[in-house]
Amino acid sequence: MGTVSVSVDCGGFGAIPNSGPNNLGMWLQNLSGCSPVGTHFMTVFRHNHLRLSQGPSMHKHSPWGLVAEERISAQVQESMSFPRTMAHILMMTATSGTNLELAEKFAENARSKGHGTEIIDLAEIDLPMFTIARSKSEDAPDVSDLVGKLTDADAWVIIAPEYNGSMPPTLNNAIAWMSTDWKQFRDMCTGKPVGLATHSGGGGAHVIMAMRQQFSFIGADVIGRACLSGRDKEANPETIDAMIDNLAR
């Protein structure tokens, strides 16, 4: 998903209907409703206090006196970049608690940009321990819904605490169950943009390395930037913001 850069000079937005305020309202509604670009454009107008008022001053495109009294910066802060297409980003957390809270921060950021989100809590799913024997028995869990959600998502954020210098058992276990159908699993993972995050008592560098190796091995496109947080380090909002933008491209 690419990005579009837009530079706007309010004084030249022209094309304002000249037959009354109802037509202007329709013009603004169409602008904001036709696409994410239009919606973002109108948001910037509002945030920069564009004032429309009737007065003695006449605009060549609005003889009934409706004029724009302010320009938006010089060129909407020179230029804006924003997603052309909204993405569906799935957050999968290996544990509840602080890592689930971190997943919610990613989801909140993504939603603020207009993306669709979903959070999967592996601790809540509570898959049984994987063994070859169990995978061939009638007691094998049905993971088709989990696989379907991961397949349909445009990108993933995997959030997990560090356990003994590596990934927690819940994440390893879920990967083992989903990979029983190897072809389906590879199709699900290959080329998928993946971001990594952790809230760990020991800093989390080791679990990030372990997850990077694991998800790269199964064919995912793991982005370079990761979010590490812990007892003495809050998750950096700028890191979360940059990761969501990267995953949504």
Coordinates of C-alpha atoms in Angstrom, one line a residue:
M1 CA 0.0 0.0 0.0
G2 CA 1.5 3.2 -1.2
T3 CA 1.3 6.8 0.1
V4 CA 0.1 9.9 -1.5
S5 CA 1.5 13.4 -0.8
V6 CA -0.8 16.3 -1.0
S7 CA 0.0 20.0 -1.0
V8 CA -2.9 22.4 -0.6
D9 CA -3.1 26.1 -1.0
C10 CA -6.4 27.1 0.5
G11 CA -6.6 30.2 -1.7
G12 CA -6.7 28.0 -4.8
F13 CA -9.1 25.3 -3.8
G14 CA -11.7 26.9 -6.1
A15 CA -14.4 24.8 -7.7
I16 CA -16.7 25.9 -4.8
P17 CA -20.4 25.7 -5.9
N18 CA -21.8 29.1 -6.7
S19 CA -25.5 28.5 -6.2
G20 CA -25.9 28.5 -2.4
P21 CA -24.8 27.0 0.9
N22 CA -26.6 23.7 0.2
N23 CA -24.4 23.0 -2.8
L24 CA -21.3 23.9 -0.8
G25 CA -22.4 21.5 1.9
M26 CA -22.7 18.7 -0.7
W27 CA -19.3 19.6 -2.1
L28 CA -17.7 19.3 1.3
Q29 CA -19.5 16.1 2.0
N30 CA -18.4 14.6 -1.3
L31 CA -14.8 15.7 -0.6
S32 CA -14.7 14.0 2.8
G33 CA -16.7 11.0 1.9
C34 CA -15.3 9.9 -1.4
S35 CA -12.0 8.5 -0.1
P36 CA -9.6 8.4 2.9
V37 CA -7.7 11.2 1.1
G38 CA -10.8 13.4 1.2
T39 CA -11.5 12.6 4.8
H40 CA -8.0 13.5 5.9
F41 CA -8.1 16.7 3.7
M42 CA -11.3 17.8 5.5
T43 CA -9.8 16.9 8.9
V44 CA -6.9 19.2 8.2
F45 CA -9.3 22.0 7.2
R46 CA -11.1 21.7 10.5
H47 CA -8.0 21.5 12.6
N48 CA -6.6 24.6 11.0
H49 CA -9.8 26.6 11.8
L50 CA -10.9 27.3 8.3
R51 CA -13.7 29.8 8.7
L52 CA -16.4 30.1 6.2
S53 CA -18.6 33.2 6.7
Q54 CA -20.9 35.5 4.8
G55 CA -19.7 39.1 4.5
P56 CA -19.2 42.0 2.1
S57 CA -16.1 40.4 0.6
M58 CA -17.0 38.4 -2.5
H59 CA -15.2 35.4 -3.9
K60 CA -15.2 34.9 -7.6
H61 CA -16.5 31.3 -7.1
S62 CA -19.1 32.2 -4.5
P63 CA -21.0 35.3 -5.4
W64 CA -23.3 34.8 -2.5
G65 CA -20.5 35.9 -0.2
L66 CA -19.2 32.6 1.2
V67 CA -15.5 33.1 1.4
A68 CA -12.5 31.3 3.0
E69 CA -11.0 33.7 5.5
E70 CA -7.9 31.7 6.3
R71 CA -5.4 29.6 4.5
I72 CA -4.2 26.4 5.8
S73 CA -0.7 27.1 6.8
A74 CA 1.2 28.0 3.6
Q75 CA 0.7 24.6 2.0
V76 CA -0.8 22.4 4.7
Q77 CA 2.5 22.3 6.5
E78 CA 4.3 21.9 3.1
S79 CA 2.9 18.4 2.4
M80 CA 1.1 15.5 4.0
S81 CA 1.6 11.8 3.5
F82 CA -1.1 9.4 4.4
P83 CA -2.3 5.9 3.4
R84 CA -4.1 5.6 0.1
T85 CA -5.8 2.5 1.2
M86 CA -6.8 1.5 4.7
A87 CA -5.3 -1.7 6.1
H88 CA -6.6 -4.4 8.4
I89 CA -3.9 -4.9 11.0
L90 CA -4.1 -7.8 13.5
M91 CA -2.4 -7.7 16.9
M92 CA -1.6 -11.1 18.3
T93 CA -0.4 -11.2 21.9
A94 CA 1.0 -14.3 23.6
T95 CA -0.1 -13.3 27.1
S96 CA -2.7 -11.1 28.8
G97 CA -1.9 -8.3 31.2
T98 CA 0.8 -5.8 30.2
N99 CA 1.4 -7.3 26.7
L100 CA -2.4 -7.2 26.0
E101 CA -2.3 -3.5 27.1
L102 CA 0.5 -2.9 24.6
A103 CA -1.5 -4.6 21.9
E104 CA -4.3 -2.2 22.6
K105 CA -2.0 0.7 22.2
F106 CA -1.0 -0.5 18.7
A107 CA -4.7 -1.0 17.9
E108 CA -5.7 2.4 19.1
N109 CA -3.0 4.1 17.0
A110 CA -4.0 2.1 13.9
R111 CA -7.7 3.0 14.4
S112 CA -6.8 6.7 14.7
K113 CA -5.4 6.4 11.2
G114 CA -8.5 4.8 9.9
H115 CA -7.2 1.2 9.8
G116 CA -9.2 -1.8 10.8
T117 CA -7.9 -3.7 13.8
E118 CA -8.3 -7.0 15.7
I119 CA -6.6 -8.3 18.8
I120 CA -6.1 -12.0 19.3
D121 CA -5.1 -13.1 22.9
L122 CA -3.5 -16.5 22.7
A123 CA -3.8 -16.9 26.4
E124 CA -7.5 -16.6 26.1
I125 CA -7.7 -19.2 23.3
D126 CA -5.7 -21.6 25.6
L127 CA -4.7 -24.2 23.0
P128 CA -3.6 -27.5 24.4
M129 CA 0.0 -28.4 24.3
F130 CA 1.0 -29.6 20.8
T131 CA 2.2 -33.1 20.4
I132 CA 2.4 -35.2 17.2
A133 CA 0.1 -37.8 18.7
R134 CA -2.5 -35.2 19.8
S135 CA -2.4 -33.5 16.4
K136 CA -3.5 -36.8 14.8
S137 CA -6.2 -37.5 17.4
E138 CA -9.9 -36.5 17.6
D139 CA -8.8 -34.1 20.4
A140 CA -6.9 -31.9 18.0
P141 CA -8.1 -28.3 18.3
D142 CA -9.7 -26.6 15.3
V143 CA -7.4 -23.6 14.5
S144 CA -9.0 -22.8 11.2
D145 CA -10.6 -19.6 12.5
L146 CA -7.2 -18.4 13.9
V147 CA -5.5 -19.2 10.6
G148 CA -8.3 -17.5 8.6
K149 CA -8.0 -14.3 10.6
L150 CA -4.2 -14.2 10.2
T151 CA -4.5 -14.9 6.5
D152 CA -7.1 -12.2 5.9
A153 CA -5.1 -9.5 7.8
D154 CA -2.9 -7.2 5.8
A155 CA -0.3 -7.1 8.5
W156 CA 0.5 -8.4 12.0
V157 CA 1.9 -7.1 15.2
I158 CA 3.2 -9.9 17.4
I159 CA 3.5 -9.0 21.1
A160 CA 5.1 -11.3 23.6
P161 CA 7.1 -11.2 26.8
E162 CA 10.5 -12.7 27.1
Y163 CA 10.6 -16.2 28.7
N164 CA 14.0 -17.5 29.6
G165 CA 15.7 -15.5 26.8
S166 CA 13.2 -16.6 24.1
M167 CA 9.5 -16.7 23.2
P168 CA 6.8 -17.8 25.6
P169 CA 5.3 -21.3 25.3
T170 CA 1.9 -19.9 24.2
L171 CA 3.3 -18.4 21.0
N172 CA 5.5 -21.5 20.2
N173 CA 2.5 -23.7 20.8
A174 CA 0.2 -21.6 18.5
I175 CA 2.7 -21.7 15.7
A176 CA 3.1 -25.5 16.1
W177 CA -0.7 -26.0 15.8
M178 CA -1.1 -23.7 12.8
S179 CA 1.8 -25.3 10.9
T180 CA 0.3 -28.8 10.9
D181 CA -1.0 -27.9 7.4
W182 CA 2.4 -26.7 6.2
K183 CA 1.3 -25.4 2.7
Q184 CA -1.6 -23.4 4.2
F185 CA 0.7 -22.1 6.9
R186 CA 3.3 -21.0 4.4
D187 CA 0.7 -19.3 2.3
M188 CA -0.5 -17.5 5.4
C189 CA 2.9 -16.2 6.3
T190 CA 4.8 -15.6 3.1
G191 CA 5.4 -11.9 2.5
K192 CA 3.2 -10.9 5.4
P193 CA 4.4 -7.6 6.9
V194 CA 5.1 -8.2 10.6
G195 CA 6.0 -5.9 13.5
L196 CA 7.4 -7.1 16.8
A197 CA 6.8 -5.8 20.3
T198 CA 7.3 -6.8 23.9
H199 CA 6.7 -5.8 27.5
S200 CA 9.3 -7.7 29.4
G201 CA 10.9 -7.4 32.8
G202 CA 14.4 -8.0 31.4
G203 CA 14.2 -5.6 28.6
G204 CA 12.9 -7.9 25.9
A205 CA 15.9 -7.8 23.4
H206 CA 16.2 -11.6 23.4
V207 CA 12.5 -12.3 22.6
I208 CA 12.6 -9.7 19.8
M209 CA 15.6 -11.5 18.3
A210 CA 13.9 -14.9 18.7
M211 CA 10.6 -13.7 17.1
R212 CA 12.5 -12.0 14.3
Q213 CA 14.3 -15.3 13.5
Q214 CA 11.1 -17.3 13.8
F215 CA 8.9 -15.2 11.7
S216 CA 11.6 -14.5 9.1
F217 CA 12.1 -18.3 8.8
I218 CA 8.4 -18.9 8.1
G219 CA 8.5 -16.3 5.3
A220 CA 7.1 -13.2 6.9
D221 CA 8.5 -9.7 6.0
V222 CA 9.6 -8.6 9.5
I223 CA 10.1 -4.8 9.7
G224 CA 13.3 -3.5 11.2
R225 CA 11.8 -1.3 14.0
A226 CA 10.5 -3.0 17.1
C227 CA 8.9 -1.8 20.3
L228 CA 10.5 -2.7 23.6
S229 CA 9.0 -1.8 26.9
G230 CA 9.2 -3.0 30.5
R231 CA 8.9 -2.0 34.1
D232 CA 11.3 0.9 33.8
K233 CA 10.6 1.8 30.1
E234 CA 7.2 2.8 28.7
A235 CA 6.4 2.0 25.1
N236 CA 7.5 4.8 22.9
P237 CA 4.4 6.3 21.1
E238 CA 6.6 7.5 18.2
T239 CA 7.8 3.9 17.7
I240 CA 4.3 2.6 17.7
D241 CA 3.2 5.3 15.2
A242 CA 6.1 4.6 12.9
M243 CA 5.6 0.9 13.0
I244 CA 1.9 1.2 12.1
D245 CA 2.7 3.5 9.2
N246 CA 5.3 1.0 8.0
L247 CA 3.0 -2.0 8.2
A248 CA 0.2 -0.2 6.4
R249 CA 2.2 0.5 3.3

